[in-house]
Coordinates of C-alpha atoms and ligand atoms in Angstrom, one line a residue:
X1103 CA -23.6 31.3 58.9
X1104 CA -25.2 27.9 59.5
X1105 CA -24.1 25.7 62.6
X1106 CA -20.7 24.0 61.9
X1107 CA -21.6 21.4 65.0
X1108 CA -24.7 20.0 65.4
X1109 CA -25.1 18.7 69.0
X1110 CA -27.4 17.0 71.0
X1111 CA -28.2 16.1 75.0
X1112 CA -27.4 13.4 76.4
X1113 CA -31.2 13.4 77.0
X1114 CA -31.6 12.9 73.1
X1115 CA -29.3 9.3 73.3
X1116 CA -32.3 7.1 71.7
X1117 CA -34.3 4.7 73.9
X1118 CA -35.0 2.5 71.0
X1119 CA -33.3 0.8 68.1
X1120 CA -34.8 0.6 65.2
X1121 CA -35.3 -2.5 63.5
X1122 CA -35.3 -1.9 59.9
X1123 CA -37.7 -5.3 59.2
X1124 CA -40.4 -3.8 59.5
X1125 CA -40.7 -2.0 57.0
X1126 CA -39.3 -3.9 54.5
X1127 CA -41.7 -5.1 51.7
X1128 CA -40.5 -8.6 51.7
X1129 CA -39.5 -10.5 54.8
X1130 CA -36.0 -11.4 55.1
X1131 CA -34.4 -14.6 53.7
X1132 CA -33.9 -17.0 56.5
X1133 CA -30.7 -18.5 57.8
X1134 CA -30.6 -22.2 56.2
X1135 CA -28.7 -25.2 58.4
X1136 CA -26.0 -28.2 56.8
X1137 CA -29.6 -29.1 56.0
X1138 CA -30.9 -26.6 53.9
X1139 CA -34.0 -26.6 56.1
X1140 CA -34.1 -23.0 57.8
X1141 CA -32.8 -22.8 61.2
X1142 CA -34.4 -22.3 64.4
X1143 CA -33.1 -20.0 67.1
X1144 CA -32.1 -22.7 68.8
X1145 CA -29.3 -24.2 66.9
X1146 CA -27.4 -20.1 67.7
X1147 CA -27.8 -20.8 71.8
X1148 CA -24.3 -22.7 71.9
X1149 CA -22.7 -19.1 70.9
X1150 CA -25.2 -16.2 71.6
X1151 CA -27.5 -15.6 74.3
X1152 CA -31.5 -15.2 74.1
X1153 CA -31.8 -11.8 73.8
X1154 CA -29.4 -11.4 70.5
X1155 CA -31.0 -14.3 69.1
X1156 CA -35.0 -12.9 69.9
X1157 CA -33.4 -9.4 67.6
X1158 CA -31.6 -11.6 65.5
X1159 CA -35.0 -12.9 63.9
X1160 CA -37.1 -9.9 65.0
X1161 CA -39.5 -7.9 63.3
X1162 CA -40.7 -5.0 65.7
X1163 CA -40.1 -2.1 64.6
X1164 CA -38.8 -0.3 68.2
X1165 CA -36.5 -2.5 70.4
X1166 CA -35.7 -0.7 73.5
X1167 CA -32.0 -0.7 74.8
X1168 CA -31.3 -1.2 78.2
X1169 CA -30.4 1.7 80.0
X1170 CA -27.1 -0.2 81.3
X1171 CA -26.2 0.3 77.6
X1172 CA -27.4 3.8 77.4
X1173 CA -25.4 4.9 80.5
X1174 CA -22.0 3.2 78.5
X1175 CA -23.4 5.3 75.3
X1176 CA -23.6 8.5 77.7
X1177 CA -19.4 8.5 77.5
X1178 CA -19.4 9.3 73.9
X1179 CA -22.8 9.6 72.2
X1180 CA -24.5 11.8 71.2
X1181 CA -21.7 12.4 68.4
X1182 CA -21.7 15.5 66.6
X1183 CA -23.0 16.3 62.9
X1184 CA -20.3 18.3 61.0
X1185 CA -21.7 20.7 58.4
X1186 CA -18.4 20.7 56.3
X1187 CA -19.0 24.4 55.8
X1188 CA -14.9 24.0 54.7
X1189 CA -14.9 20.8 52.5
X1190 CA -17.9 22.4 50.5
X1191 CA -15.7 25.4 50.1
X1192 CA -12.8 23.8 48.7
X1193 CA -15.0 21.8 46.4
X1194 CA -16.9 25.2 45.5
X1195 CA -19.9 22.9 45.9
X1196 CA -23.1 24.5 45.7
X1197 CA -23.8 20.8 47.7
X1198 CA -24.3 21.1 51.4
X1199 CA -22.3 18.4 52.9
X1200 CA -22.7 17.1 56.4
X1201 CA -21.1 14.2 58.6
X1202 CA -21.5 12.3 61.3
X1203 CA -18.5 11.6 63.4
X1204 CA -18.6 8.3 65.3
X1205 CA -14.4 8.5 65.8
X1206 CA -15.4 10.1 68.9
X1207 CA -16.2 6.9 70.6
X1208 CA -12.7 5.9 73.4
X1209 CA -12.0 3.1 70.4
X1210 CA -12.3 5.7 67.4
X1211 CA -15.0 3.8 65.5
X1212 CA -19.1 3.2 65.1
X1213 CA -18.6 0.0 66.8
X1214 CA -18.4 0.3 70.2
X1215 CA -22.5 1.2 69.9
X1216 CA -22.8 -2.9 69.5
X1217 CA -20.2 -4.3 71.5
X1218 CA -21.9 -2.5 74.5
X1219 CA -25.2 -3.8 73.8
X1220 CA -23.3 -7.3 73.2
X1221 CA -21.7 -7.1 76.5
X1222 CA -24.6 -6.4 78.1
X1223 CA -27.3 -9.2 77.0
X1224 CA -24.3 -11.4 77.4
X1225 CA -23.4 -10.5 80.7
X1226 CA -27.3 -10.7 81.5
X1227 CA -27.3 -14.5 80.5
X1228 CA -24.4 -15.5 82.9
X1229 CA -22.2 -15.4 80.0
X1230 CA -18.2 -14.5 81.6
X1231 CA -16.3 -14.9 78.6
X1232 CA -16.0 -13.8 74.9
X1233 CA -14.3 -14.9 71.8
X1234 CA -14.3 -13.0 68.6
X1235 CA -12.1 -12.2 65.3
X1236 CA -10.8 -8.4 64.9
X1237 CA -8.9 -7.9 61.0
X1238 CA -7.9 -4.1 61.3
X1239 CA -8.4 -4.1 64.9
X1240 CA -11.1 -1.6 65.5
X1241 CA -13.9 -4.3 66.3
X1242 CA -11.4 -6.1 68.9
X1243 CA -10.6 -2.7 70.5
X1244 CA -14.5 -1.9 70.7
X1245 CA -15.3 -5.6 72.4
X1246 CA -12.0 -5.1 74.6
X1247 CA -13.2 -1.7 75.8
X1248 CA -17.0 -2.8 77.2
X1249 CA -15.4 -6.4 78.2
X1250 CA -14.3 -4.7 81.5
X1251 CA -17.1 -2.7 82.3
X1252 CA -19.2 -5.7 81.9
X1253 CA -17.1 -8.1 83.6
X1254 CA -16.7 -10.2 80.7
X1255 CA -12.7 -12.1 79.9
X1256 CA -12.9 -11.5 76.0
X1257 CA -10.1 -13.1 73.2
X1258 CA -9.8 -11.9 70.1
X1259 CA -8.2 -13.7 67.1
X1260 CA -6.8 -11.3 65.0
X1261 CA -6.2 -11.6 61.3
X1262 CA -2.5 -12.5 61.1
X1263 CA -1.7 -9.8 58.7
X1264 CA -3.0 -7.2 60.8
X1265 CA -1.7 -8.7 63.9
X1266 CA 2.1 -7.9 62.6
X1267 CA 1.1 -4.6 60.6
X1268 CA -0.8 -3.0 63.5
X1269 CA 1.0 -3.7 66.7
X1270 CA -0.5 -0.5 68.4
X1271 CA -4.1 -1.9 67.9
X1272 CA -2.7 -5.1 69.9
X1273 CA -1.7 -2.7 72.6
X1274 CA -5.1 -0.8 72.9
X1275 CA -6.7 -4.0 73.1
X1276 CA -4.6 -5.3 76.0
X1277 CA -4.5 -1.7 77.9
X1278 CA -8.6 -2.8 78.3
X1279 CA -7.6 -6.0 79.3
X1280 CA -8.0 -8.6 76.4
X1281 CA -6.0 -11.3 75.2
X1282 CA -4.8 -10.9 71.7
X1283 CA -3.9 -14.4 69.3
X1284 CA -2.6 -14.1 65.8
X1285 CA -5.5 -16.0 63.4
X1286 CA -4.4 -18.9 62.3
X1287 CA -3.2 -20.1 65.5
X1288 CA -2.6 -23.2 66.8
X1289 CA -5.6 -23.2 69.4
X1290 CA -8.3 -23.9 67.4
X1291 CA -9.4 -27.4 65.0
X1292 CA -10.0 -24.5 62.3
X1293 CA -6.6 -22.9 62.6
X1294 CA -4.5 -25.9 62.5
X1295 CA -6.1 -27.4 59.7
X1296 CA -5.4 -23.7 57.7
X1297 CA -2.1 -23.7 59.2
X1298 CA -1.5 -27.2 58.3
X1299 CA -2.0 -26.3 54.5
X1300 CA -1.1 -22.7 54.2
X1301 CA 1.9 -22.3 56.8
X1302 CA 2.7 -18.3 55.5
X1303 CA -1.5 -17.9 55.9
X1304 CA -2.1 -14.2 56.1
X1305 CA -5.5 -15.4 57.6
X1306 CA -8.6 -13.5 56.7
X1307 CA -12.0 -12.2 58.6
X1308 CA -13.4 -15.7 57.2
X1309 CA -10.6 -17.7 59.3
X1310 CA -10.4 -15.8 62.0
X1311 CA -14.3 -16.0 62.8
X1312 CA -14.4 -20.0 62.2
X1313 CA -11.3 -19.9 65.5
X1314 CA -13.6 -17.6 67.5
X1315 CA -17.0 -19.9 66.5
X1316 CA -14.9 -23.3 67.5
X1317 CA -14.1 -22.1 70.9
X1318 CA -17.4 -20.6 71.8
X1319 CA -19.1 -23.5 70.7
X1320 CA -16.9 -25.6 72.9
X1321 CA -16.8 -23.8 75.8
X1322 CA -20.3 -23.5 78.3
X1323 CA -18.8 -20.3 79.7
X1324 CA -18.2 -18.7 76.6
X1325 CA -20.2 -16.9 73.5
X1326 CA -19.0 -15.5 70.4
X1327 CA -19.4 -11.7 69.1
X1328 CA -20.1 -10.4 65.7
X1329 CA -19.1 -6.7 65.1
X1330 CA -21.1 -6.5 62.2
X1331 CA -23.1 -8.3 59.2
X1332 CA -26.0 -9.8 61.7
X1333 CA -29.3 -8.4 61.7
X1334 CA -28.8 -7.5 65.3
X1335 CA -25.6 -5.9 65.0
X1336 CA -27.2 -3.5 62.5
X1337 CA -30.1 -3.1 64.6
X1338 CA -27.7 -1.8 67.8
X1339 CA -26.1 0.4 65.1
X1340 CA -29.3 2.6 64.2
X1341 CA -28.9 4.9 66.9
X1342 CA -26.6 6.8 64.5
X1343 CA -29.3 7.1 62.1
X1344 CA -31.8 8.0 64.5
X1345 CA -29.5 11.3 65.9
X1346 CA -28.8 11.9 62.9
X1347 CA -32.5 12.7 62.3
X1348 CA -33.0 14.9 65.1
X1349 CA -29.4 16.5 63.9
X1350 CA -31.1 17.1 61.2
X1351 CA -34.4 18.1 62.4
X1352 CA -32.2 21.2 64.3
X1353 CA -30.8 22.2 60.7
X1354 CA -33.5 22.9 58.9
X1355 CA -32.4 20.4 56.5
X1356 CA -32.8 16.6 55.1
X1357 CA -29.8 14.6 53.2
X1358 CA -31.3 13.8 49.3
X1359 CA -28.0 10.9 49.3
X1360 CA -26.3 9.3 52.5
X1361 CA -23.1 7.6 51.9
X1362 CA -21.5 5.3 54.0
X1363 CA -18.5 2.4 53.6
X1364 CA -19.4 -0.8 53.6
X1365 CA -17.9 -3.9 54.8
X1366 CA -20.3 -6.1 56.5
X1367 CA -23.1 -3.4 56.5
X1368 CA -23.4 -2.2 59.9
X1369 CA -22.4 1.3 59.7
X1370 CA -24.2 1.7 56.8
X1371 CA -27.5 0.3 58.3
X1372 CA -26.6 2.0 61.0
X1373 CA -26.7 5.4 59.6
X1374 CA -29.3 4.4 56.6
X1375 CA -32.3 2.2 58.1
X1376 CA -34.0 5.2 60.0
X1377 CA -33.6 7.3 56.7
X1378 CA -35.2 4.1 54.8
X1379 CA -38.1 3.8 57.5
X1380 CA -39.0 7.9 55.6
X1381 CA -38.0 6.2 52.2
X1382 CA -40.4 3.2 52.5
X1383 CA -43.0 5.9 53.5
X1384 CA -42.2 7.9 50.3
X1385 CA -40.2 10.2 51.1
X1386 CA -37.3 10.4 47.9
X1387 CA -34.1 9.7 50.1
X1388 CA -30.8 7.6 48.1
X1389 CA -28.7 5.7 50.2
X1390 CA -25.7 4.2 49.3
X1391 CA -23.1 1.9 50.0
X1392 CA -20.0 2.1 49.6
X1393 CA -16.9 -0.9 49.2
X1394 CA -13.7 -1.3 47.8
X1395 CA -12.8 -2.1 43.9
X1396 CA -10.7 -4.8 45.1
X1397 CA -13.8 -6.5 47.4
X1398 CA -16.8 -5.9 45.7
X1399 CA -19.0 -7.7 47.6
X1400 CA -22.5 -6.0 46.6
X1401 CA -21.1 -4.6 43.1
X1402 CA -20.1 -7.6 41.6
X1403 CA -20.3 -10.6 44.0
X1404 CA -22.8 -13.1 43.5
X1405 CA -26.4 -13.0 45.8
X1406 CA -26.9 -16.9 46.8
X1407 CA -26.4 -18.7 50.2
X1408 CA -23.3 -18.6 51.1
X1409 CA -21.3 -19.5 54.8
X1410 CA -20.2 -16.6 57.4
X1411 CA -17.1 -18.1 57.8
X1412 CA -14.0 -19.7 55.9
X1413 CA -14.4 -22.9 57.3
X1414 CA -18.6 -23.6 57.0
X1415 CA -19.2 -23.8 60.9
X1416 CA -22.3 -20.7 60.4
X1417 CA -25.9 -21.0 59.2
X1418 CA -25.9 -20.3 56.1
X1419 CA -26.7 -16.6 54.9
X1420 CA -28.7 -15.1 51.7
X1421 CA -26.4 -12.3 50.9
X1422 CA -23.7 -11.1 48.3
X1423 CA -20.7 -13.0 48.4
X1424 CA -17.1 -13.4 46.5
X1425 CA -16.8 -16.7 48.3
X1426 CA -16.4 -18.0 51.8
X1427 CA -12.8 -19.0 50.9
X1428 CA -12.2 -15.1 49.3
X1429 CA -8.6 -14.3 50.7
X1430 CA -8.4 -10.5 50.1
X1431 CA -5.4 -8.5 48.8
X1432 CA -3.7 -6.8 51.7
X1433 CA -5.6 -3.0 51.0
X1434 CA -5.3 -0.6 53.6
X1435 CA -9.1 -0.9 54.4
X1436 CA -9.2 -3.9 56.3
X1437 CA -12.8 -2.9 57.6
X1438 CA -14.1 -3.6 54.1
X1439 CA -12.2 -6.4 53.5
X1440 CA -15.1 -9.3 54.5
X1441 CA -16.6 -11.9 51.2
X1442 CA -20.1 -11.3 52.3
X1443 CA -22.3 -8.7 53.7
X1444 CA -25.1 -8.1 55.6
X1445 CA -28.2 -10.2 54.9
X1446 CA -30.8 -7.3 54.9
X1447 CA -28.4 -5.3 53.3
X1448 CA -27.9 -7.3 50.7
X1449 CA -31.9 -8.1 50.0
X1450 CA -32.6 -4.2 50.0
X1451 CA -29.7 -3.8 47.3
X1452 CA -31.0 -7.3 45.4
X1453 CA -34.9 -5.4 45.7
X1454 CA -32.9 -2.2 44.0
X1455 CA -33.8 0.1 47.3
X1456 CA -30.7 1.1 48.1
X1457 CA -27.6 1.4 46.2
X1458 CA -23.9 0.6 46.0
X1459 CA -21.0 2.0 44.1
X1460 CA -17.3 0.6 44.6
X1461 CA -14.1 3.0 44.5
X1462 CA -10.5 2.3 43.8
X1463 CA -8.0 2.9 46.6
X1464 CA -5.8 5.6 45.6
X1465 CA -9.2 7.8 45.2
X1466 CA -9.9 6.8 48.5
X1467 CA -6.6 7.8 49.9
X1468 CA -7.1 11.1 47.8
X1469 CA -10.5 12.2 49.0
X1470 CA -9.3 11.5 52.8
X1471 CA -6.4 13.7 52.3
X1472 CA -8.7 16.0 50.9
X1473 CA -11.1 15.8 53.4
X1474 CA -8.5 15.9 56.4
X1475 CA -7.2 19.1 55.0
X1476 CA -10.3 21.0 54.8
X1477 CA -11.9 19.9 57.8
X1478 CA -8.9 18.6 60.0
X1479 CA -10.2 14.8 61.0
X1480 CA -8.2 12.3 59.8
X1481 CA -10.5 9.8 58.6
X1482 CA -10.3 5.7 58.8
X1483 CA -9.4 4.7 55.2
X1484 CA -12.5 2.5 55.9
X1485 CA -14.5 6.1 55.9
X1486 CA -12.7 7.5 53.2
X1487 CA -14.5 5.4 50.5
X1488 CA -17.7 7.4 51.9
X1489 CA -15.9 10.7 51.5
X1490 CA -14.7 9.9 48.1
X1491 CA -18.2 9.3 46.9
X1492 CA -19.8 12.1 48.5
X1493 CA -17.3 14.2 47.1
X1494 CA -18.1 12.9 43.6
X1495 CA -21.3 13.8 43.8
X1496 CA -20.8 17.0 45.2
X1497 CA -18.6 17.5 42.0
X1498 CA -21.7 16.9 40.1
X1499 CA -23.5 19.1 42.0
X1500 CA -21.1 21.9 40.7
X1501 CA -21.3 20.7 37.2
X1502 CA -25.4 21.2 37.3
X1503 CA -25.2 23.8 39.5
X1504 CA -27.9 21.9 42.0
X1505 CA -27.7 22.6 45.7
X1506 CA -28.0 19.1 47.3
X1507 CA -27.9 18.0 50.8
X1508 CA -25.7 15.3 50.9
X1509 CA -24.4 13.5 54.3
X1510 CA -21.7 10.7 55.3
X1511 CA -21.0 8.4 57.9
X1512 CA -17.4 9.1 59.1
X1513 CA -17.7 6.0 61.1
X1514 CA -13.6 6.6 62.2
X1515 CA -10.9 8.2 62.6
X1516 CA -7.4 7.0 61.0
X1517 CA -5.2 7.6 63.8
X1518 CA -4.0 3.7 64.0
X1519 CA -3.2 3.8 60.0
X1520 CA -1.0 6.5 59.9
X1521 CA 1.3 3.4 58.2
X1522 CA -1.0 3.5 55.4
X1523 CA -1.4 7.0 54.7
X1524 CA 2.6 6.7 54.7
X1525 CA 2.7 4.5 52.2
X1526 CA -0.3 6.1 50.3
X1527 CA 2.5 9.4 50.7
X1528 CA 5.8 7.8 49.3
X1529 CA 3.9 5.9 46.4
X1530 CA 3.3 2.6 47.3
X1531 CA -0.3 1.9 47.4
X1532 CA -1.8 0.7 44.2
X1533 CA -5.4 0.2 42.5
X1534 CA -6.5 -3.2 42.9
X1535 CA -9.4 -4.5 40.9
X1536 CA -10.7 -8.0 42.0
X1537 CA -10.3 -9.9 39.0
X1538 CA -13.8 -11.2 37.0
X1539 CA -12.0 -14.7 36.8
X1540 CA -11.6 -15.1 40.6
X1541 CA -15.5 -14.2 41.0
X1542 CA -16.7 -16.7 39.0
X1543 CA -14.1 -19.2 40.2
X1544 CA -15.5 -18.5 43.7
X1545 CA -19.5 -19.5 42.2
X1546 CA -18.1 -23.0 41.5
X1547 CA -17.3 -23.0 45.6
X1548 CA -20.6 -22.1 46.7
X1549 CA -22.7 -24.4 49.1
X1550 CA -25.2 -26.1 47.4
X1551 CA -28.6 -25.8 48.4
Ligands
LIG72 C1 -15.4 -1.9 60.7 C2 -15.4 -0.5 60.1 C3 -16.1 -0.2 58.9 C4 -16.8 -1.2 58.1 O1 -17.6 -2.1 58.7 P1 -19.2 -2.2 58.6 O2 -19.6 -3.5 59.2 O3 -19.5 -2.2 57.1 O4 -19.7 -1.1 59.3 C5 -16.1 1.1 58.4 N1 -15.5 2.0 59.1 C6 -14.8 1.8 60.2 C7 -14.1 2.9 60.8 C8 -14.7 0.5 60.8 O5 -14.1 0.3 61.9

């Protein structure tokens, strides 16, 4: 019998990112200013250092990493490929279905892989403090958990819904030493103002971020930190893709569709660009994204220039978007619930080299349980959307009879939203399809440019 674990040395931690520019056909759209001029590097120095902003608008291919961030990565990474010898079995797939398990990083998720690197370069430029928005939590965990080894104070504004549903995120946070506000608060220009019009504001990812931008932009001491959609949080995020390769290499065996969830895009370019660096050299690989029915960013939002934020403080980005002011129902994927996605994401889905499907929630609840069953990880509901699409297609597979390799990044575990897979249990979730009327209401809110 095939491997179940796929493991690497700690030897085999990457000493490059890969930057995924390089081998796109077209260069990516730039970041426009209030101007609609593009914007130099310059006008990000009030909130990022240098060295983010030199990968932010890189196009090398290889970008080493620091081996202060590879001796952080040495605590967790490698992380295993799965062969889901058991999942396969219980589908009676002829597919062969592998996963990559970032959940075994101390917060649970893929994105301690950035935070590190953020730390880091920040930490490099003098930088002693950090502001940045969480929703579910497990980006504020990942910044909170490297904030201490770099020296760094971090805040994090946390999406006021979250903030009350998910106390024990809060706690994680402040066991590694950060301080936690609910988003809107009352510290910020931006959060008053929301506040001031919308007292019972659940907030949103787009609120939140305009706080964390205000008082890094304010403050000479302080930066801001993205935990995903930027082109160099993506980039820090490749080193799943590139183990995944050498994983792979030691199977005997090459994924013909990757699936991974997407929110702002970074797991998914993450896990995807070193499989697209092959694609773009012909090899026939599918990658696909994968979002929520009820925030279909890449399925159905419009691709224009849209701002990061709720408020307009960022450049403006080229990407798909359901509109800066998008307040998302309350699902119980609050990783997935952002308007807009990544920029290069979004021009390699607009260029129709990768693709994107969007599931409905109870499927996604289904396939986790599913999936947890058969192969005992609980997954982040954020994951499950990957697992109910791979699934799908591994249903397929049985219908035809053809023995793909398909793969999935599991880029959690759900072990903070055991309250949603309660209420997924006692019959309270519900499908929720973002309604055609509110996309094209949010087109007539669009900057113009
Ligand atoms: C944040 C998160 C996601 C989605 O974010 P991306 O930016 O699209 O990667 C997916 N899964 C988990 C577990 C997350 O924490």
């Amino acid at each position: 019998m095939a491997q179940t674990k796929i493991l690497l040395e700690e030897r085999d931690i990457p000493t490059h990112w890969y930057n995924v520019v390089a081998d796109m056909p077209n260069p990516p759209e730039p970041p426009l200013g209030p101007d609609g001029k593009p914007v130099g590097p310059d006008a990000l120095a009030a909130i990022f250092p240098e060295a983010l902003i030199e990968q932010e608008v890189s196009s090398e291919r290889w970008i080493e990493i620091p081996e202060e961030v590879r001796e952080v990565y040495r605590l967790w990474r490698p992380s295993p490929l799965y062969r889901a010898h058991r999942l396969e079995a219980a589908l009676g797939t002829p597919a062969r279905i592998y996963y990559k398990y970032e959940g075994v990083s101390p917060a649970g998720s893929h994105k301690p892989n950035t935070a590190t690197a953020q730390a880091f370069y920040n930490r490099q430029a003098g930088i002693r403090r950090l502001t940045t928005e969480t929703g579910a939590g497990q980006w504020g965990s990942s910044l909170a958990l490297v904030g201490e080894m770099f020296g760094i104070e971090v805040r994090v504004y946390m999406v006021k819904v979250s903030y009350e549903q998910k106390p024990f995120r809060r706690s994680m946070m402040q066991t590694w030493g950060a301080e936690v506000l609910p988003s809107p608060s009352d510290q910020t220009e931006a959060g008053r103002r929301i506040l001031a019009e919308h007292p019972d504001s659940p907030g949103s990812l787009g609120i939140a971020i305009s706080e964390a931008v205000e008082e890094a932009a304010s403050r000479k001491d302080t930066n801001y930190s993205l935990g995903s959609v930027l082109n160099h949080v993506l980039l820090h995020q490749t080193v799943i893709g590139l183990e995944a390769k050498k994983q792979f290499e030691l199977a005997g065996d090459y994924p013909d569709v990757i699936f991974a969830p997407c929110g702002g895009g970074s797991n998914f370019g993450g896990v995807a660009f070193p499989f697209f660096a092959d694609k773009a050299a012909g090899k026939a690989v599918r990658l696909v994204a994968v979002e929520p029915a009820s925030c279909p960013t890449l399925t159905r939002g419009h691709y224009a220039y849209d701002f990061g934020d709720a408020v307009g403080l960022t450049p403006l980005l080229k990407m798909y978007t359901l509109g800066h002011d998008f307040v998302p129902p309350g699902i119980h994927a609050g990783g997935l619930r952002y308007h807009g996605d990544s920029a290069l994401v979004s021009q390699l889905y607009h260029e129709g080299l990768i693709e994107a499907v969007a599931v409905h929630q109870l499927a996604t609840f289904e396939a986790g349980v599913q999936f947890a069953r058969a192969e005992g990880i609980i997954p982040a509901p954020e994951s499950s959307h990957a697992i109910r699409a791979c699934i799908d297609e591994a249903l397929e597979c049985k219908e035809t009879g053809e023995a793909k390799t398909l793969f999935f990044n599991l880029s959690g575990h759900g072990h903070f939203d055991m309250a949603a897979y309660d209420k997924y249990f006692s019959g309270e979730l519900q499908d929720y399809e973002y309604p055609a009327e509110a996309i094209e209401e949010a087109l007539q809110h669009l900057p113009e440019v």
